[in-house]
Amino acid sequence: METLITLAAIALLIVLGLRLIHRLNAQHDARIAAHHFGDPFPAIRRPPGHGHPTAKEQADRRKVTDT
């Protein structure tokens, strides 16, 4: 009888642990979905000449090699 109670208690603790982990994962997923990782800060600007280069600027910087 004591063995059955012990096994039931262990099973209950496992189920409660799984439920807690599931709820924490759902909460974490909601936080990730609410956060916009790609949005730049409006107060931070790049200095002139330090922005992302255009395709033409990238092509101008490439060295021409004889192949």
Short mmCIF file of C-alpha atoms in Angstrom, two decimals:
data_model
loop_
_atom_site.label_atom_id
_atom_site.label_comp_id
_atom_site.label_asym_id
_atom_site.label_seq_id
_atom_site.Cartn_x
_atom_site.Cartn_y
_atom_site.Cartn_z
CA MET A 1 0.00 0.00 0.00
CA GLU A 2 2.84 2.38 0.83
CA THR A 3 4.41 1.62 -2.53
CA LEU A 4 1.24 2.63 -4.37
CA ILE A 5 1.03 5.92 -2.45
CA THR A 6 4.69 6.64 -3.23
CA LEU A 7 4.20 5.88 -6.92
CA ALA A 8 1.07 8.06 -7.04
CA ALA A 9 2.93 10.92 -5.36
CA ILE A 10 5.82 10.63 -7.81
CA ALA A 11 3.41 10.55 -10.77
CA LEU A 12 1.60 13.61 -9.41
CA LEU A 13 4.88 15.52 -9.01
CA ILE A 14 5.89 14.61 -12.57
CA VAL A 15 2.55 15.83 -13.93
CA LEU A 16 2.81 19.08 -11.95
CA GLY A 17 6.37 19.61 -13.20
CA LEU A 18 5.33 19.04 -16.80
CA ARG A 19 2.44 21.47 -16.40
CA LEU A 20 4.76 24.11 -14.92
CA ILE A 21 7.27 23.71 -17.76
CA HIS A 22 4.48 23.95 -20.34
CA ARG A 23 3.14 27.17 -18.79
CA LEU A 24 6.62 28.71 -18.60
CA ASN A 25 7.27 27.88 -22.27
CA ALA A 26 3.95 29.43 -23.28
CA GLN A 27 4.78 32.57 -21.29
CA HIS A 28 8.22 32.76 -22.88
CA ASP A 29 6.77 32.33 -26.38
CA ALA A 30 4.30 35.15 -25.70
CA ARG A 31 7.15 37.44 -24.61
CA ILE A 32 9.15 36.63 -27.73
CA ALA A 33 6.13 37.27 -29.97
CA ALA A 34 5.51 40.65 -28.32
CA HIS A 35 9.12 41.83 -28.73
CA HIS A 36 10.15 43.23 -32.11
CA PHE A 37 13.81 42.30 -32.44
CA GLY A 38 14.42 44.05 -35.77
CA ASP A 39 13.08 47.48 -34.84
CA PRO A 40 15.86 50.07 -34.56
CA PHE A 41 15.84 52.51 -31.70
CA PRO A 42 14.47 55.83 -32.97
CA ALA A 43 17.09 57.87 -31.09
CA ILE A 44 20.04 55.95 -32.52
CA ARG A 45 21.07 57.09 -35.97
CA ARG A 46 24.09 56.19 -38.03
CA PRO A 47 26.48 59.03 -38.78
CA PRO A 48 26.54 60.27 -42.38
CA GLY A 49 28.50 57.93 -44.60
CA HIS A 50 28.16 54.97 -42.21
CA GLY A 51 24.82 53.57 -43.41
CA HIS A 52 24.29 50.33 -45.24
CA PRO A 53 25.99 50.47 -48.64
CA THR A 54 23.86 50.26 -51.74
CA ALA A 55 24.39 47.58 -54.37
CA LYS A 56 26.25 50.09 -56.59
CA GLU A 57 28.60 51.07 -53.76
CA GLN A 58 29.31 47.41 -53.02
CA ALA A 59 30.08 46.76 -56.69
CA ASP A 60 32.40 49.80 -56.83
CA ARG A 61 34.37 48.50 -53.81
CA ARG A 62 34.98 45.05 -55.27
CA LYS A 63 38.36 44.54 -56.87
CA VAL A 64 38.44 43.48 -60.47
CA THR A 65 40.58 40.39 -60.87
CA ASP A 66 41.85 38.85 -64.08
CA THR A 67 40.71 35.25 -64.33
#
